[in-house]
Coordinates of C-alpha atoms in Angstrom, one line a residue:
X1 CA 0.0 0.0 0.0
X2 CA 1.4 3.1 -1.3
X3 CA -0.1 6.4 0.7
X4 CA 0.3 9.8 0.4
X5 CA -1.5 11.7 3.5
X6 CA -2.0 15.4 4.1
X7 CA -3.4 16.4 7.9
X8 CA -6.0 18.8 8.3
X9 CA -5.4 20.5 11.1
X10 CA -7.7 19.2 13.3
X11 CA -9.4 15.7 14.8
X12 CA -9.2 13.9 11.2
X13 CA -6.7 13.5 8.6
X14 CA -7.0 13.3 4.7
X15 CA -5.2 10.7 3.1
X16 CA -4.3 9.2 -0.4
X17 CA -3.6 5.7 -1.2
X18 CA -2.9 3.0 -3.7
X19 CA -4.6 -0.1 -2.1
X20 CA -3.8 -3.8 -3.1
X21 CA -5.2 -7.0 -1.4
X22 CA -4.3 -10.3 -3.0
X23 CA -5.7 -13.7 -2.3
X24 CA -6.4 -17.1 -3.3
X25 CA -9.7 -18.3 -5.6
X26 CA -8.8 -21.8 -6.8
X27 CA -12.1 -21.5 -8.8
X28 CA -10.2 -19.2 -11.2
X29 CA -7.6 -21.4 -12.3
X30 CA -7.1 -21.5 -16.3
X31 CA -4.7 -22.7 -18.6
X32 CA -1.3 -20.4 -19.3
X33 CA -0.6 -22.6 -22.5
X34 CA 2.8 -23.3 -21.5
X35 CA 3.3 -19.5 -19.7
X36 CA 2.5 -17.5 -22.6
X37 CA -0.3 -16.3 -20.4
X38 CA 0.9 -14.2 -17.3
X39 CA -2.4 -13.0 -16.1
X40 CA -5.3 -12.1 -17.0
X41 CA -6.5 -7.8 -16.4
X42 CA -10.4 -7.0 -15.3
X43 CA -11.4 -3.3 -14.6
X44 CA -14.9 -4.6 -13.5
X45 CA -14.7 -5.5 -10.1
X46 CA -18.7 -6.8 -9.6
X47 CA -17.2 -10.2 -11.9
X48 CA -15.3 -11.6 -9.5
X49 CA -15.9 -12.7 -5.7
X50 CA -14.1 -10.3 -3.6
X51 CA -13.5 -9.6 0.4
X52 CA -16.2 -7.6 2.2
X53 CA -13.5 -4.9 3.4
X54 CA -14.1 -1.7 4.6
X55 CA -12.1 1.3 6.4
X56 CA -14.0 1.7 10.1
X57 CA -12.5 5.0 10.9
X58 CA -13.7 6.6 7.5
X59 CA -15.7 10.1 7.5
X60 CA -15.5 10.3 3.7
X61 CA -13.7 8.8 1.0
X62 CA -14.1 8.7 -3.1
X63 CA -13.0 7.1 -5.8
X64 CA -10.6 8.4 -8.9
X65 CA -12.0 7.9 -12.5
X66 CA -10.2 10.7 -14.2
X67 CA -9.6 9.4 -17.8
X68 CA -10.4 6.2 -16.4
X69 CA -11.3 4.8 -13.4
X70 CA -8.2 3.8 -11.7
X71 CA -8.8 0.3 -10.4
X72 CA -7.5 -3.1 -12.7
X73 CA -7.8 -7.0 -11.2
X74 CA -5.2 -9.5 -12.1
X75 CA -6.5 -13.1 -12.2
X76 CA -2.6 -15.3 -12.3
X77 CA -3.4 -18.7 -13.9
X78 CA -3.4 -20.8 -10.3
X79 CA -6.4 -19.0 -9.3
X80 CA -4.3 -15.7 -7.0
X81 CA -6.1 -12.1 -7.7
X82 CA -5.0 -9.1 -7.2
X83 CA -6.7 -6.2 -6.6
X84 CA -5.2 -2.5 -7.1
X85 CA -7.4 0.5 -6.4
X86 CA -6.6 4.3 -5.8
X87 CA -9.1 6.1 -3.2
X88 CA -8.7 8.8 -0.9
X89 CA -10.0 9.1 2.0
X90 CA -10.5 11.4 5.5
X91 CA -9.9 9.7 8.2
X92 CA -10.8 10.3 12.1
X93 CA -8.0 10.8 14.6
X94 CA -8.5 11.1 17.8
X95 CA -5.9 13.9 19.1
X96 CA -4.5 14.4 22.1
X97 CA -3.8 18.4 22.6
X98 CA -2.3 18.6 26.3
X99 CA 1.2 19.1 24.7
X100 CA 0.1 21.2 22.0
X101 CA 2.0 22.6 20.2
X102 CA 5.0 20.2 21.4
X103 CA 2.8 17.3 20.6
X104 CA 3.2 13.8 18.9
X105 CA -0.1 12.3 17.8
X106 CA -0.9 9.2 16.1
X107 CA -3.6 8.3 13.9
X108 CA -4.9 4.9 12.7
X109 CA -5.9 3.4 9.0
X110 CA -8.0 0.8 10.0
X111 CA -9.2 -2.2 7.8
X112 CA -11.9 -4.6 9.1
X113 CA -14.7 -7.1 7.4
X114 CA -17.5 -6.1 7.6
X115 CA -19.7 -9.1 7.4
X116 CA -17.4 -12.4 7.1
X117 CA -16.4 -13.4 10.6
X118 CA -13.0 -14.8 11.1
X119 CA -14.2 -18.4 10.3
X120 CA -14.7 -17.6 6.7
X121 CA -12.6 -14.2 6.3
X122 CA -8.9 -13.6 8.0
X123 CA -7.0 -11.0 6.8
X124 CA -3.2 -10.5 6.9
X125 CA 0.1 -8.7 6.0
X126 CA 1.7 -9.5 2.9
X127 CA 5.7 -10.3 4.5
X128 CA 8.5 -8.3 3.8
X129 CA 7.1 -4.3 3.1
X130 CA 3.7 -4.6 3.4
X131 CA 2.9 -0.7 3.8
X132 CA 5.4 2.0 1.2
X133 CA 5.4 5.9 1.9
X134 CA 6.2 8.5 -0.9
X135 CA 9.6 9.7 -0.6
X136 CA 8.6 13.6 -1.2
X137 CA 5.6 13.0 1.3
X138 CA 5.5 16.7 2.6
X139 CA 2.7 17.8 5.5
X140 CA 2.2 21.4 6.0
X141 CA 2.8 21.2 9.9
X142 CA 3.8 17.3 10.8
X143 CA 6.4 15.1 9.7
X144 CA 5.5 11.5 9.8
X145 CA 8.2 10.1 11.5
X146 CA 7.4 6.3 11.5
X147 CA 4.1 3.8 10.6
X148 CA 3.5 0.7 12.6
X149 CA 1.6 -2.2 11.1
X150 CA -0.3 -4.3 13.5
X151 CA -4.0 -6.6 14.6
X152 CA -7.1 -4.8 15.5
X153 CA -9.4 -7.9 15.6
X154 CA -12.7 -6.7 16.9
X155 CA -15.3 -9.0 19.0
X156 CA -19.2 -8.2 18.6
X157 CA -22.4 -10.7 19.1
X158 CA -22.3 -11.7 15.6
X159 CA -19.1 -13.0 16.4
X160 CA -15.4 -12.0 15.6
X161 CA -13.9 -10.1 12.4
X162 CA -10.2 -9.7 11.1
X163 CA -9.2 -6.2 11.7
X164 CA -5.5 -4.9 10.2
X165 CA -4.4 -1.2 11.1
X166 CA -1.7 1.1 10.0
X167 CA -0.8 3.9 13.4
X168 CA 0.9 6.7 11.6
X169 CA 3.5 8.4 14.2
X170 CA 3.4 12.6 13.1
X171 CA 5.3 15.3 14.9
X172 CA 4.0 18.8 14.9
X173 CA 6.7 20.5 13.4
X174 CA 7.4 23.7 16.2
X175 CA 9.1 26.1 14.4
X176 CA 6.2 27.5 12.8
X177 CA 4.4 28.0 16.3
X178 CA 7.7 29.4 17.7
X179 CA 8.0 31.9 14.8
X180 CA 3.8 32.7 14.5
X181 CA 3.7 32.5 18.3
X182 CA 5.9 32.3 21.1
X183 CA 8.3 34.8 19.4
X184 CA 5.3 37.6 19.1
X185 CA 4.6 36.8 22.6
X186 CA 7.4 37.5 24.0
X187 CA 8.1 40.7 22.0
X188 CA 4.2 41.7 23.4
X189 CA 5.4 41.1 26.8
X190 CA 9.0 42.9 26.7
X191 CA 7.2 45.9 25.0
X192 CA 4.9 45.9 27.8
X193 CA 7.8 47.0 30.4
X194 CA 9.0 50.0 27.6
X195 CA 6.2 51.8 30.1
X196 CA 8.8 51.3 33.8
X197 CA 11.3 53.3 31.7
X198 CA 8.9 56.2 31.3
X199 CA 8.5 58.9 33.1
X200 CA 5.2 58.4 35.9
X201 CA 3.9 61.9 34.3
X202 CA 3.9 61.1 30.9
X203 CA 0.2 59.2 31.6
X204 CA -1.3 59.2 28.0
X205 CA 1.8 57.4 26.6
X206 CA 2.4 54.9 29.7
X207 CA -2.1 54.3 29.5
X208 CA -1.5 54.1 25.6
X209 CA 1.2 51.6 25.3
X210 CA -0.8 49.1 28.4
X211 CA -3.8 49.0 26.9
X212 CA -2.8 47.9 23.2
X213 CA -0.4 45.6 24.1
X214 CA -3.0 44.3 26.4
X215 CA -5.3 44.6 23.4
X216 CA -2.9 43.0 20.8
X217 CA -2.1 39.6 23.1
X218 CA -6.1 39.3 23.6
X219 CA -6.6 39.5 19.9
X220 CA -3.4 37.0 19.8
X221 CA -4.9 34.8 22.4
X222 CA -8.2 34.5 20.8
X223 CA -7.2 33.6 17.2
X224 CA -4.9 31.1 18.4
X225 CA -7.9 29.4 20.3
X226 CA -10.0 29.5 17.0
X227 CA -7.7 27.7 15.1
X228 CA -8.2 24.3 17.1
X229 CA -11.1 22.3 18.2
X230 CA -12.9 23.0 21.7
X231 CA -11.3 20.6 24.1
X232 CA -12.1 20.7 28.4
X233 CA -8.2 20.4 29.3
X234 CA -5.4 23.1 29.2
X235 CA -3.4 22.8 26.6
X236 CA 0.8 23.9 26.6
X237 CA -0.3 27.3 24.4
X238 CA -3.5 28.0 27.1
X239 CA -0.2 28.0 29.7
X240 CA 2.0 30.7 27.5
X241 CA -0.7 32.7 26.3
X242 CA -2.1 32.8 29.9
X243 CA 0.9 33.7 32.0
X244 CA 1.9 36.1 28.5
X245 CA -1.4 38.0 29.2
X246 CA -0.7 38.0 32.9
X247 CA 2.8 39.4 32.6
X248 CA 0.8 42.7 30.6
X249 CA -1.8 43.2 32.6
X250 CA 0.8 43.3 35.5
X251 CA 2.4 46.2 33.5
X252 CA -0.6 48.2 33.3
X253 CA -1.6 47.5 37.0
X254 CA 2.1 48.6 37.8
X255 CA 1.2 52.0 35.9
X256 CA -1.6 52.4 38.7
X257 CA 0.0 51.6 41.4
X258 CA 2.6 54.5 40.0
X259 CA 0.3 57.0 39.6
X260 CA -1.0 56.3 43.0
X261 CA 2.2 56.9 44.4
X262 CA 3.2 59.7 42.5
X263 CA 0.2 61.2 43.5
X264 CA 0.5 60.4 47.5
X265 CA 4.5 61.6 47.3
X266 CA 2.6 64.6 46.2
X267 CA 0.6 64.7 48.9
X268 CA 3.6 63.6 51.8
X269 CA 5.9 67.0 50.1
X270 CA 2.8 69.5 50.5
X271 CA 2.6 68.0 53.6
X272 CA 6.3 68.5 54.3
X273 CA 6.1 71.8 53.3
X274 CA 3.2 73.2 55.4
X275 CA 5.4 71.7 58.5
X276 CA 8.4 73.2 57.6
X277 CA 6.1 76.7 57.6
X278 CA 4.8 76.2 60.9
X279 CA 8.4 75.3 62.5
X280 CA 9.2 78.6 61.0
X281 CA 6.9 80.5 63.4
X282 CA 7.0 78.0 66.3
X283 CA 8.8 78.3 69.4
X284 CA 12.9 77.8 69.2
X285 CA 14.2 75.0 69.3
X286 CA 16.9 75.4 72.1
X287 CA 13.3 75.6 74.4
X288 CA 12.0 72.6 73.5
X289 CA 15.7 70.6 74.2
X290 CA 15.1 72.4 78.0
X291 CA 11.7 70.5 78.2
X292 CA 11.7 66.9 79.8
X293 CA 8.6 66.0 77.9
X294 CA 10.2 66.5 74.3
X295 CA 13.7 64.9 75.5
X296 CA 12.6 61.8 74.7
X297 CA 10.8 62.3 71.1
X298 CA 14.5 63.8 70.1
X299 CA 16.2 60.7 71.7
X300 CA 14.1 58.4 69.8
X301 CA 14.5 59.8 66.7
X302 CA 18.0 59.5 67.1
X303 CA 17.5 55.8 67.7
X304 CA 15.7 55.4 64.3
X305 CA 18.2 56.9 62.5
X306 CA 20.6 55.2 64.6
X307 CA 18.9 52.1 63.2
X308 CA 18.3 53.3 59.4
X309 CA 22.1 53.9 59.0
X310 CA 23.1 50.8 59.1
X311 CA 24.4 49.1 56.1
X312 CA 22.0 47.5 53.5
X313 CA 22.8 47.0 49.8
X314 CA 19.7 47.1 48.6
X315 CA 17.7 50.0 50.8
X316 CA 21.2 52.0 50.3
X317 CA 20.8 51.6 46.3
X318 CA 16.8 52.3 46.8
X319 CA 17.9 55.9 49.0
X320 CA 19.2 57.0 45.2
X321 CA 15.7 57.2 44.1
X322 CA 13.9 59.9 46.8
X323 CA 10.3 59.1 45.5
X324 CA 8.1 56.1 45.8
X325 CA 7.1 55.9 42.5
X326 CA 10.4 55.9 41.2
X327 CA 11.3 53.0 43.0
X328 CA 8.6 51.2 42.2
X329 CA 9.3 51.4 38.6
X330 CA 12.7 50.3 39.3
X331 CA 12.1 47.7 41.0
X332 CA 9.4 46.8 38.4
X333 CA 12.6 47.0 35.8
X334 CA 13.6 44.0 37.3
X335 CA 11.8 42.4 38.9
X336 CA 9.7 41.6 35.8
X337 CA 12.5 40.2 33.7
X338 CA 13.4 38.0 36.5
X339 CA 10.2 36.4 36.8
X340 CA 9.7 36.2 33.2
X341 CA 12.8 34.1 32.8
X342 CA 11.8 32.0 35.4
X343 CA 8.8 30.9 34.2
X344 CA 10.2 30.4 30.2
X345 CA 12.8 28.2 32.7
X346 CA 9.9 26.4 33.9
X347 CA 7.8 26.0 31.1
X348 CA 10.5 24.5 28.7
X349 CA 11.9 22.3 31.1
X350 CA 8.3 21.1 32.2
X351 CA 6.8 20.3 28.5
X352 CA 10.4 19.3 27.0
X353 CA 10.4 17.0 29.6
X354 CA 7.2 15.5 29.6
X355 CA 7.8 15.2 25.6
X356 CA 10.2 13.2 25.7
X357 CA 8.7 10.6 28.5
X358 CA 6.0 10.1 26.6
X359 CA 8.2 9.4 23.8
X360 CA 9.9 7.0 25.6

């Protein structure tokens, strides 16, 4: 059986085949006259008796007559047939999508009887090659790495019918989805933190860039979820996309939480200001060190300071930046990136690895 298969994309795949089944009908023996007679060629297949096959796992299938049809019967002169016929057919595959787009599916060209039972009707592999793929076989997004030949016998209460199947191995070819999709995503999310180097006053820029990136991965999120069937489990891409969408809607949040600052540092300097106006036209200072009852608010603040100046990298590099605002977007700067790499850490390692144990 030669076949030449293209997948569709979703749960079913279309293939094209040249299909030969050969067996033995000792009431069509004749004479070769000394083997001047090889065989003899039919192209009407209702003249001889023939097995009752069919495909179980067919959704639609047709014949080719284009000039003519393309089927021909050989009868050899000890009574052996041979029967050569070019279909194609689509085929249901069952697909598991948990991996996807790091998957490996297989799908199945099964071959039962349909109404000789096994007592009148076996069928089996011819030995040596029995199934030949196209060498320029070319699928859009898979590459068939292997085909397995095997028994798929089936048991009903009319009894039990020979059953042969074909499992063809395909992996999803990634670069395509790296290119089309992870690539874009993470040039969504990277663009998203353009908005931490900005300054917190430049609001209709910082609002502007949020809010389509946000838009864009949406959009992103959506068409890549229209493009495959409707399944109850979460698939690899549902994980990116997800945790992609997360990452710029944290940007925009950030953006709030900025503004909210900016505008409470506001508030803290007027505050700061309106004290440092009364102090002016307060009492002096040397009288309130005389007082015992504001000794011990001086003391105390000398503790705290006493206690703020000691050495820490990190609130020592933080003291550069005077507002908190600022420091939130630098600490946003960072902390961002960090997290983003930890999860593409995560997320490769997790679905590389559970690739290859299902492989194995």
């Amino acid at each position: 059986m030669r076949c030449r298969s293209s997948q569709r994309g979703r749960k079913e795949y279309s293939v094209q085949l040249t299909f030969r089944e050969q067996w033995l009908d000792e009431r069509l023996k004749f004479n070769d006259f000394g083997g001047k007679i090889k065989y003899l060629t039919l192209t009407d297949a209702a003249r001889v008796w023939m097995p009752d096959l069919f495909f179980s796992n067919e959704k639609e299938g047709h014949f080719h007559n284009i000039i003519m049809p393309n089927v021909y019967i050989r009868i050899f002169p000890y009574g052996s047939v041979l029967y050569s016929i070019r279909i194609s057919l689509t085929l249901s595959c069952p697909m598991n999508l948990k991996l996807y787009p790091l998957d490996r599916q297989v799908c199945s060209l099964r071959m039962a009887s349909y109404g000789w039972t096994t007592n009148d009707l076996v069928f089996l592999w011819k030995d040596g090659d029995p199934v030949q793929v196209v060498k320029n076989l070319h699928l859009p997004r898979f590459t068939l790495e292997k085909f397995l030949t095997d028994y798929c016998n089936s048991k009903t209460n009319t009894g039990e019918y020979s059953c042969l199947k074909v499992d063809l191995l395909f992996k999803r070819e990634f670069s395509y989805y790296l290119i089309q999709i992870y690539i874009p995503c993470c040039m969504l999310v990277i663009v998203s933190w353009v908005s931490f180097w900005l300054d917190q006053s430049a609001v209709p820029a910082r609002v502007s860039l949020g809010v389509t990136t946000l838009l864009t991965m949406a959009t992103q999120t959506s068409g890549i979820n229209a493009s495959l069937p409707p399944v109850s489990y979460t698939k690899a891409i549902d994980v990116w996309t997800g945790v992609c969408l997360t990452f710029v809607f944290g940007a925009l949040l950030e953006f709030a939480l900025v503004n909210y600052a900016s505008r409470s540092d506001m508030h803290r300097e007027n505050m700061k200001k309106q004290r440092a106006a009364c102090e002016d036209h307060g009492p002096d200072p040397g009288d309130l060190m005389e007082d015992g009852n504001t000794t011990f608010p001086m003391v105390r603040q000398c503790e705290i300071h006493m206690q703020q100046s000691r050495p820490n990298c990190c609130r020592t590099w933080l003291s550069k930046f005077p507002t908190r605002s600022k420091r939130i977007d630098v600490i946003s700067r960072i902390t961002f990136p960090l997290v983003f790499a930890l999860f593409n850490l995560i997320y490769w390692s997790t679905y590389l690895f559970r690739e290859e144990a299902e492989d194995s």
